[in-house]
C-alpha positions as semicolon CSV with decimal commas, in nm:
position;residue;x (nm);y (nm);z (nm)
1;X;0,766;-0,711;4,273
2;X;0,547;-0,503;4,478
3;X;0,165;-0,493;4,354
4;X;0,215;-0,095;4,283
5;X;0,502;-0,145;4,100
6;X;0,312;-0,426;3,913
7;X;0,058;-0,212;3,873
8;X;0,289;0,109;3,738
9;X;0,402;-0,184;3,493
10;X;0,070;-0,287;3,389
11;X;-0,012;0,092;3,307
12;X;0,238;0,128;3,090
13;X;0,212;-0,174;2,877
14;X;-0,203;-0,041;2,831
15;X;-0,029;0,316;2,711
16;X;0,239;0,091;2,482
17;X;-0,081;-0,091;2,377
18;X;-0,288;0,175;2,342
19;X;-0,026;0,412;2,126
20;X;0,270;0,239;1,983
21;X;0,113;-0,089;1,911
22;X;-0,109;0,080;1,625
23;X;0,134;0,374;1,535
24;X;0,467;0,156;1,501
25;X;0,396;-0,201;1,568
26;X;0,144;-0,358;1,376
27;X;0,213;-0,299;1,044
28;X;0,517;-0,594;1,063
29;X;0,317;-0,850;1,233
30;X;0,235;-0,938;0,790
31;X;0,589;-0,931;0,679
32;X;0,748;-1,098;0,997
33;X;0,467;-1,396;0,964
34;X;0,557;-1,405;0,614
35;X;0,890;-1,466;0,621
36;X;0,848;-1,742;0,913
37;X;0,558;-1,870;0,663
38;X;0,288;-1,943;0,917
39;X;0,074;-2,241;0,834
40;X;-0,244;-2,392;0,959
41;X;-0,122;-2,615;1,246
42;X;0,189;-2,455;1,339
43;X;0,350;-2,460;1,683
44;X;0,463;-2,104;1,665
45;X;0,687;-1,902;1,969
46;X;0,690;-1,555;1,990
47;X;1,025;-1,422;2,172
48;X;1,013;-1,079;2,360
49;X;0,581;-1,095;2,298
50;X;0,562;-0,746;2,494
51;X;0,198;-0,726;2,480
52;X;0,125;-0,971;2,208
53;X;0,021;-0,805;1,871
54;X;0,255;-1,063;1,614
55;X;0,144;-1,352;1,844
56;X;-0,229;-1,238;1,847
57;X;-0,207;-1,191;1,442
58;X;-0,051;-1,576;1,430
59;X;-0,340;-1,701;1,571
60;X;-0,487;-1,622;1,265
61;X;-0,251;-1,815;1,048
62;X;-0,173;-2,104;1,260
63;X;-0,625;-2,147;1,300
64;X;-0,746;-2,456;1,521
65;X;-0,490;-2,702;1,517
66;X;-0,210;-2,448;1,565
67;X;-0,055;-2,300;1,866
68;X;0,054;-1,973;1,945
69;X;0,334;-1,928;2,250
70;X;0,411;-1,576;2,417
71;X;0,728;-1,482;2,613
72;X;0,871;-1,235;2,782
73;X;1,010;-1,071;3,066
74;X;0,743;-0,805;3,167
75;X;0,524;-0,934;3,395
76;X;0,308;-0,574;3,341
77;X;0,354;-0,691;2,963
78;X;0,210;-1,005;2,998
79;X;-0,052;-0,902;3,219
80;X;-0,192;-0,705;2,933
81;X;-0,112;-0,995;2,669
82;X;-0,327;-1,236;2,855
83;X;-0,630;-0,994;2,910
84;X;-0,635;-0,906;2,537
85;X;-0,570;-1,283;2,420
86;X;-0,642;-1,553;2,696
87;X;-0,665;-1,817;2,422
88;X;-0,282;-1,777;2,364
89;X;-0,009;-1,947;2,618
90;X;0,201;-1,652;2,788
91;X;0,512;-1,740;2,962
92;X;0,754;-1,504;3,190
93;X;1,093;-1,592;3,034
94;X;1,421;-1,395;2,875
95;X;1,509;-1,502;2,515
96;X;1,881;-1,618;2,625
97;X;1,739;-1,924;2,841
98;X;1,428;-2,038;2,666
99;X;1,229;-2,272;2,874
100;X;1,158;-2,497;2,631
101;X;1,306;-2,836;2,493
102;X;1,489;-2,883;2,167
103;X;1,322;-2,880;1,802
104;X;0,990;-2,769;1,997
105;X;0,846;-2,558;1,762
106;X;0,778;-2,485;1,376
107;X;0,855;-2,129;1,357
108;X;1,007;-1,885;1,596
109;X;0,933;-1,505;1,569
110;X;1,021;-1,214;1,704
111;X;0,925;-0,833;1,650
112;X;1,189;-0,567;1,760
113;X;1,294;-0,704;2,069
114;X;1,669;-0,852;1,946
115;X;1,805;-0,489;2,015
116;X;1,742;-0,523;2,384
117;X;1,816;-0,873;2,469
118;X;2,159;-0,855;2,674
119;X;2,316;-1,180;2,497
120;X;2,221;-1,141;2,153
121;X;2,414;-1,414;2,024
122;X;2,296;-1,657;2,295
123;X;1,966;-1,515;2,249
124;X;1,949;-1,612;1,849
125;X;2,107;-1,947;1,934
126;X;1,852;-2,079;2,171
127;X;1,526;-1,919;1,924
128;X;1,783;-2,163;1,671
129;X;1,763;-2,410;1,892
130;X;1,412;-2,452;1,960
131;X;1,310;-2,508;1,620
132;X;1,215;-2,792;1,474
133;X;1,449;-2,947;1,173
134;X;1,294;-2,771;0,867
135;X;1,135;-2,456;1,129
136;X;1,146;-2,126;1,020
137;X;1,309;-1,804;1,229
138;X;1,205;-1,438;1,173
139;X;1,337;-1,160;1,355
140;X;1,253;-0,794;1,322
141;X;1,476;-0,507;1,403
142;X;1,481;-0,159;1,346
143;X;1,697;0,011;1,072
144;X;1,989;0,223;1,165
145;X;1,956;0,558;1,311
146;X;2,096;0,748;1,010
147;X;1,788;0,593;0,781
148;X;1,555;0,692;0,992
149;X;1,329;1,005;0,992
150;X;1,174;1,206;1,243
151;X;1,369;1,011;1,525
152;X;1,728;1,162;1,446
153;X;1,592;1,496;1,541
154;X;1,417;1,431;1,817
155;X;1,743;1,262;1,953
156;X;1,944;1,581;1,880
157;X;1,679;1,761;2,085
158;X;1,701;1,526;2,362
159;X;2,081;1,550;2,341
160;X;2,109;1,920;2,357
161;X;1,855;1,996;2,621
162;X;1,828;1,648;2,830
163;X;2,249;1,533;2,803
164;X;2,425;1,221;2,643
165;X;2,185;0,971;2,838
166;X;1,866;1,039;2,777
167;X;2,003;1,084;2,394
168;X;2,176;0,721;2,387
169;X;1,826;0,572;2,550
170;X;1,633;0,697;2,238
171;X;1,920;0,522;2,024
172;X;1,880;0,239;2,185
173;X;1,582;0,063;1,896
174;X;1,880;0,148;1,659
175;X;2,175;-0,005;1,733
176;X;2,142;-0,350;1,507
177;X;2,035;-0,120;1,178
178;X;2,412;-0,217;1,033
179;X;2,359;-0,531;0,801
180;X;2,657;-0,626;0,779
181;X;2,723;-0,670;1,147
182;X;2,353;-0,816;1,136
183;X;2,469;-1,091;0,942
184;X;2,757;-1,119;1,137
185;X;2,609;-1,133;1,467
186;X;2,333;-1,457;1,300
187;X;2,624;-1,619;1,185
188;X;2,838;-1,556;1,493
189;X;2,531;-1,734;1,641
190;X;2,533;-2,080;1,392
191;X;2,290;-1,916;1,209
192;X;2,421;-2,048;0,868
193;X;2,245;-1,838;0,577
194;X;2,057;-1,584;0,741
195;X;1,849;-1,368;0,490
196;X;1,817;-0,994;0,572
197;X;1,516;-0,792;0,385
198;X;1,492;-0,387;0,428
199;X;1,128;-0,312;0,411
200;X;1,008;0,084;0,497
201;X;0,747;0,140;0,720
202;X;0,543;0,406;0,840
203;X;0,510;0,544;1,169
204;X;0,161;0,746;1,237
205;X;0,129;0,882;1,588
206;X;-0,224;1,093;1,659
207;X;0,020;1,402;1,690
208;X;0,366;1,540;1,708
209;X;0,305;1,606;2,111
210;X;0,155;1,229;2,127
211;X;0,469;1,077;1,996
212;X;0,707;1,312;2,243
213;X;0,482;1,248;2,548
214;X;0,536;0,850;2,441
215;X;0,940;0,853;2,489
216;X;0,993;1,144;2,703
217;X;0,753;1,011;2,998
218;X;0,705;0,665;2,870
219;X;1,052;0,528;2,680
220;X;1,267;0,722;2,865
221;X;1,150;0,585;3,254
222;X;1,147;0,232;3,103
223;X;1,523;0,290;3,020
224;X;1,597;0,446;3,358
225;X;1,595;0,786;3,235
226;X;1,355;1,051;3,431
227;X;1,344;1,381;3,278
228;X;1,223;1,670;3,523
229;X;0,853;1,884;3,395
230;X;1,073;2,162;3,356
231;X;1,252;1,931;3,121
232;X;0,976;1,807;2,922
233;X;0,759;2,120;2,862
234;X;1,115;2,248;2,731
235;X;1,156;1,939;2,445
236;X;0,774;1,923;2,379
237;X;0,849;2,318;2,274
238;X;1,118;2,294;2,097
239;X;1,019;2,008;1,925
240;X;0,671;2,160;1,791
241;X;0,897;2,358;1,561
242;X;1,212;2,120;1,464
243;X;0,933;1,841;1,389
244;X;0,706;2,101;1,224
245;X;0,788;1,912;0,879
246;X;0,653;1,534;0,947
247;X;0,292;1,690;1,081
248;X;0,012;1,677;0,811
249;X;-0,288;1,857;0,755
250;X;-0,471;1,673;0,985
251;X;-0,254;1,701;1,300
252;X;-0,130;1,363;1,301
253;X;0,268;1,271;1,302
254;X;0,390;1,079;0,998
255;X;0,734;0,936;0,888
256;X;0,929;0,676;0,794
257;X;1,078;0,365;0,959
258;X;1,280;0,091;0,768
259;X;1,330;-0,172;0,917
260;X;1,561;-0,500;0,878
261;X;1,369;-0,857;0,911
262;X;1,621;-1,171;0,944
263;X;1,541;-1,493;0,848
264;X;1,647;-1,871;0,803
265;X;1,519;-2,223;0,791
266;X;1,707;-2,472;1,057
C-alpha cells in the first residue's frame, strides 16, 4: 500500500470514528461484553476491531490482569485503533485464519463484522477454535433489512436514482438478519447451541444530511461504489423529504436498529 492510499484509509477510519462509532456503534459494546461475560483477568480477542470501540470498552472489564487483543484487516483501521488505545495489542489479520494458537483466549467478540467476512463459516470456526475450554463467543450482527427503519428507504432511494449496485452495497450490513439461517450458519460451523438474542437499538446521527453524506461518500467508496456530485446532491435532495419522518425537533436523525447477538460457551 502506497502511503496516500494509507493515508485516504486512515481518513476514513477518523470519519467512521468520528460519526458512526457514537451514532451506531457504541451502544452494543454493553450487551456484546455481556453475553461473552467479561471478567477481571480475561484474555479477551476482538475479531474485525475496525477502530476499536468493544475492545477499548473491554479494557474496562478485563482491568489489570486482563488482556485485550484487536484484529483486523484495515491497516487505516488499525492505525486509528492504536492512536486512540496504545495500551491494547492490535494485530493486521482476517477472521478466517486467526494467527493465534488453539484454546488461546477466554472470550472471543466481535461487533458487526460477521456480515463481511468472505468465509463465514470458517470465520466462526477458527473465533471457536481459539477459545479456551469453558471461553465464551459473542458475535453481533445487524437485523434483517425488512426490521429495520430509516435504512429501507434510503436503499430504495439509492436504488431508483444510483442502480442495483450501489442499492445491494447499502444491503450489505443486512444480509445475516434471518435467524434461522443464523443458527444454521453457527451450527454449520460446530457451533453446537448457539444462543441468538434480538435487542433494538437506536441509531442517532447529528442530522438526516450527516447520515447520507456517511454512506453515499463514505460506505459506498469502501464497497467500491463511487457515486458522481451530480449523483449525490440528487439523493441528499430527495432524501430530505422521504426521511422527513425520523428527524426530530432538534435536527438530529433518529431510528431504530435491531440487531441479532450470537452466543455460546466452547
Amino acid at each position: 500500500m502506497t502511503e496516500p492510499d494509507l493515508q485516504n484509509e486512515i481518513a476514513g477510519a477518523r470519519a467512521y470514528e468520528n460519526l458512526h462509532v457514537p451514532a451506531l456503534f457504541k451502544q452494543w459494546c454493553n450487551p456484546v461484553l455481556d453475553a461473552a461475560d467479561i471478567n477481571p483477568g480475561d484474555d479477551v480477542l476482538d475479531v474485525g476491531c475496525g477502530t476499536g470501540i468493544l475492545a477499548r470498552e473491554a479494557v474496562s472489564r478485563t482491568g489489570s490482569h486482563g488482556r485485550v487483543t484487536g484484529l483486523d484487516p484495515g491497516p487505516g483501521m488499525l492505525a486509528v485503533a492504536r492512536e486512540l488505545a496504545p495500551n491494547i495489542g492490535w494485530e493486521q489479520g482476517v477472521a478466517e485464519s486467526l494467527p493465534y494458537a488453539d484454546d488461546s483466549f477466554d472470550a472471543v467478540v466481535s461487533q458487526f463484522g460477521l456480515m463481511f467476512f468472505q468465509d463465514k463459516a470458517g470465520a466462526i470456526r477458527e473465533m471457536h477454535r481459539v477459545l479456551k475450554p469453558g471461553g465464551r463467543l459473542a458475535v453481533a450482527v445487524w437485523d434483517s433489512l425488512e426490521h429495520m427503519t430509516a435504512f429501507p428507504e434510503s436503499v430504495a432511494i439509492l436504488r431508483e436514482h444510483a442502480g442495483d449496485a450501489a442499492a445491494a452495497a447499502l444491503s450489505a450490513p443486512f444480509v445475516l438478519g434471518d435467524k434461522r439461517e443464523l443458527a444454521a450458519l453457527f451450527h454449520s460451523a460446530g457451533v453446537a447451541s448457539p444462543e441468538i438474542t434480538t435487542l433494538v437499538g437506536q441509531a442517532r446521527f447529528p442530522s438526516l444530511q450527516a447520515m447520507m453524506e456517511a454512506d453515499l461518500r463514505g460506505w459506498l467508496p469502501v464497497m467500491g461504489i463511487h457515486l458522481s456530485e451530480e449523483q449525490i446532491q440528487t439523493i441528499l435532495g430527495i432524501a430530505e423529504n422521504r426521511l422527513a419522518d425520523y428527524v426530530t425537533a432538534d435536527g438530529e436523525m433518529v431510528f431504530e436498529a435491531p440487531a441479532h447477538i450470537v452466543s455460546s460457551t466452547k
